[in-house]
Every structure is written in C-alpha cells, then in structure tokens.
Amino acid sequence: SKWQFLPYIERGLTNYARLDICNVGGFTEAMKVAGWAEAHYIDLMPHNPLGPICVAATSHLATAVPNFSWLEIRHSVGEPDLNFYDDDIFPVQPKLEPGKVILSDEPGLGIEVDEASLTEPYKFWEPQHLHRRDGSHTNR
C-alpha cells in the first residue's frame, strides 16, 4: 500500500520508488506515492511484471507524473512458451520497441481482450527453482 512507501520516502532511504500499480492500489494510490516521492526528489522506477494490462497501466502512469525514471518490462526470449504478450489474447496492447512503449489511442488503457481465446485450457508454467550448495533457495 502507499503507507509502506511513506517511511522510506520521508527518511530519504531510497533513490527510487519501486511501486507496482497493480499492487499499490491502482492509479489513485500510485499517484499519491508519486506525489510524495516528487516532493522528496525521488524518482519512480515501477515494478512491472504482470503482463500487457500492467504495462499499459504503468505506461499511462508514466505519462502523468514528472518524476518517472525507468520502466521495468518483463519480456524474455528465453521463455517462449509463456506467451506473456500473446497477441491472440491481447490483440490490442502496448507495442514494445527498443527503449520505449507505444501506447494505443484506444479508450481506457488501450487494451483489448479476446475472451474467446480464454476458453482454451490454462497451461501451468513452473519456473526453475535454484538452490545454493547448502540447499537453500536463491533467485540467482
């Protein structure tokens, strides 16, 4: 929530606010965090791992705040089976070009969902689990 950001912003403990618009409470709460951060000369570098809808929402947030810095985009050619930005499910979505996101002129977020394509069975994907020598989990 926005309240989890406040102590870090007020005490100057961070250089970037890594909010996730899909988890912080949507546009209203994200704009509040952005305002607090701007008042303390802190830029936004949103966390953005949730696919085309999150990319669109975060990109629109980026156009609305003066202290936007970088946008994380989850786009991995190493995981082709994920179909993370599947054009069949999302025929209208933000287009990714090197170094930028091209937003649609469509109303709202500019996303279109083909609901008929969602009738296909869900394919579960399990990421690789990495372990250290002592057996503990790691993400590296």
Tab-separated table of C-alpha atoms in Angstrom:
chain	number	residue	atom	x	y	z
A	1	SER	CA	0.000	0.000	0.000
A	2	LYS	CA	1.007	3.635	-0.183
A	3	TRP	CA	1.687	3.616	3.550
A	4	GLN	CA	4.549	1.149	3.144
A	5	PHE	CA	6.353	3.705	0.973
A	6	LEU	CA	5.987	6.627	3.368
A	7	PRO	CA	8.814	5.896	5.865
A	8	TYR	CA	11.304	5.231	3.060
A	9	ILE	CA	10.329	8.425	1.261
A	10	GLU	CA	10.183	10.672	4.334
A	11	ARG	CA	13.532	9.455	5.671
A	12	GLY	CA	15.258	9.619	2.282
A	13	LEU	CA	16.136	5.926	2.417
A	14	THR	CA	15.627	5.293	-1.287
A	15	ASN	CA	16.559	6.901	-4.584
A	16	TYR	CA	13.708	5.255	-6.493
A	17	ALA	CA	10.145	4.349	-5.532
A	18	ARG	CA	9.581	0.851	-6.951
A	19	LEU	CA	5.796	0.830	-6.879
A	20	ASP	CA	3.650	-1.679	-8.734
A	21	ILE	CA	0.427	-0.007	-9.879
A	22	CYS	CA	-1.381	-3.358	-9.827
A	23	ASN	CA	-0.461	-3.972	-6.176
A	24	VAL	CA	-0.269	-0.492	-4.620
A	25	GLY	CA	-3.974	0.228	-5.123
A	26	GLY	CA	-4.317	1.392	-8.727
A	27	PHE	CA	-3.893	4.844	-10.239
A	28	THR	CA	-5.148	6.834	-7.251
A	29	GLU	CA	-2.741	5.304	-4.751
A	30	ALA	CA	0.140	5.276	-7.262
A	31	MET	CA	-0.371	8.993	-7.892
A	32	LYS	CA	-0.212	9.654	-4.141
A	33	VAL	CA	3.087	7.772	-3.846
A	34	ALA	CA	4.382	9.631	-6.918
A	35	GLY	CA	3.465	12.966	-5.314
A	36	TRP	CA	5.168	12.112	-2.033
A	37	ALA	CA	8.233	10.916	-3.925
A	38	GLU	CA	8.374	14.045	-6.099
A	39	ALA	CA	8.224	16.285	-3.016
A	40	HIS	CA	11.339	14.491	-1.756
A	41	TYR	CA	13.179	14.463	-5.129
A	42	ILE	CA	12.717	10.711	-5.539
A	43	ASP	CA	12.035	9.234	-8.974
A	44	LEU	CA	9.674	6.381	-9.805
A	45	MET	CA	11.027	3.153	-11.235
A	46	PRO	CA	7.906	0.947	-11.236
A	47	HIS	CA	7.952	-2.796	-10.799
A	48	ASN	CA	6.023	-4.144	-13.783
A	49	PRO	CA	5.955	-7.962	-14.004
A	50	LEU	CA	2.305	-8.729	-14.693
A	51	GLY	CA	1.816	-8.554	-18.459
A	52	PRO	CA	0.168	-6.278	-21.017
A	53	ILE	CA	-2.516	-4.810	-18.747
A	54	CYS	CA	0.066	-3.820	-16.142
A	55	VAL	CA	2.354	-2.460	-18.895
A	56	ALA	CA	-0.486	-0.263	-20.180
A	57	ALA	CA	-1.463	0.995	-16.717
A	58	THR	CA	2.139	1.683	-15.701
A	59	SER	CA	2.897	3.397	-19.013
A	60	HIS	CA	-0.109	5.677	-18.583
A	61	LEU	CA	1.102	6.474	-15.058
A	62	ALA	CA	4.492	7.339	-16.569
A	63	THR	CA	2.892	9.932	-18.827
A	64	ALA	CA	1.088	11.543	-15.877
A	65	VAL	CA	3.937	12.139	-13.413
A	66	PRO	CA	7.017	14.366	-13.722
A	67	ASN	CA	9.315	12.125	-11.676
A	68	PHE	CA	9.109	8.973	-13.784
A	69	SER	CA	12.521	7.456	-14.469
A	70	TRP	CA	12.548	3.877	-15.805
A	71	LEU	CA	10.021	1.160	-16.579
A	72	GLU	CA	10.738	-2.497	-15.945
A	73	ILE	CA	9.386	-4.648	-18.782
A	74	ARG	CA	9.213	-8.408	-18.425
A	75	HIS	CA	9.970	-9.671	-21.890
A	76	SER	CA	12.148	-12.734	-22.097
A	77	VAL	CA	13.008	-14.513	-25.321
A	78	GLY	CA	14.287	-17.325	-23.106
A	79	GLU	CA	10.719	-18.247	-22.139
A	80	PRO	CA	8.895	-18.568	-25.469
A	81	ASP	CA	6.280	-20.966	-24.059
A	82	LEU	CA	4.943	-18.331	-21.670
A	83	ASN	CA	3.257	-16.281	-24.413
A	84	PHE	CA	3.411	-13.433	-21.927
A	85	TYR	CA	2.420	-10.836	-24.507
A	86	ASP	CA	0.192	-13.182	-26.504
A	87	ASP	CA	-1.330	-11.318	-29.450
A	88	ASP	CA	-4.205	-13.824	-29.594
A	89	ILE	CA	-5.377	-12.975	-26.075
A	90	PHE	CA	-4.484	-9.258	-26.295
A	91	PRO	CA	-4.971	-8.194	-29.944
A	92	VAL	CA	-4.699	-4.525	-28.912
A	93	GLN	CA	-1.969	-3.817	-26.375
A	94	PRO	CA	1.022	-1.527	-25.916
A	95	LYS	CA	3.686	-2.180	-28.514
A	96	LEU	CA	7.237	-2.595	-27.278
A	97	GLU	CA	10.028	-1.008	-29.281
A	98	PRO	CA	13.656	-0.743	-28.203
A	99	GLY	CA	13.728	1.763	-25.365
A	100	LYS	CA	10.054	2.732	-25.488
A	101	VAL	CA	6.439	1.675	-25.146
A	102	ILE	CA	3.958	2.777	-27.817
A	103	LEU	CA	0.530	3.330	-26.266
A	104	SER	CA	-2.706	2.859	-28.189
A	105	ASP	CA	-5.179	5.643	-28.950
A	106	GLU	CA	-7.997	3.312	-27.855
A	107	PRO	CA	-10.173	4.406	-24.915
A	108	GLY	CA	-9.204	3.458	-21.370
A	109	LEU	CA	-5.924	1.625	-21.071
A	110	GLY	CA	-5.936	0.820	-24.779
A	111	ILE	CA	-6.128	-2.921	-24.171
A	112	GLU	CA	-8.457	-5.334	-25.891
A	113	VAL	CA	-9.026	-8.865	-24.583
A	114	ASP	CA	-10.277	-11.610	-26.898
A	115	GLU	CA	-12.436	-13.506	-24.418
A	116	ALA	CA	-12.980	-16.402	-26.844
A	117	SER	CA	-9.268	-17.211	-26.671
A	118	LEU	CA	-9.551	-17.572	-22.893
A	119	THR	CA	-11.678	-20.714	-23.242
A	120	GLU	CA	-8.535	-22.728	-24.048
A	121	PRO	CA	-7.174	-24.752	-21.122
A	122	TYR	CA	-4.697	-22.893	-18.958
A	123	LYS	CA	-1.126	-24.119	-19.322
A	124	PHE	CA	0.642	-24.016	-15.964
A	125	TRP	CA	4.256	-22.873	-16.022
A	126	GLU	CA	6.635	-23.556	-13.161
A	127	PRO	CA	9.842	-21.508	-13.055
A	128	GLN	CA	13.168	-23.155	-12.430
A	129	HIS	CA	13.961	-23.456	-8.713
A	130	LEU	CA	17.570	-22.608	-7.952
A	131	HIS	CA	19.416	-23.796	-4.856
A	132	ARG	CA	22.687	-22.938	-3.182
A	133	ARG	CA	25.164	-25.645	-2.174
A	134	ASP	CA	23.621	-25.783	1.290
A	135	GLY	CA	20.175	-26.475	-0.228
A	136	SER	CA	18.677	-23.050	0.484
A	137	HIS	CA	16.672	-21.356	-2.261
A	138	THR	CA	18.055	-18.494	-4.327
A	139	ASN	CA	16.994	-16.491	-7.368
A	140	ARG	CA	20.492	-16.315	-8.853
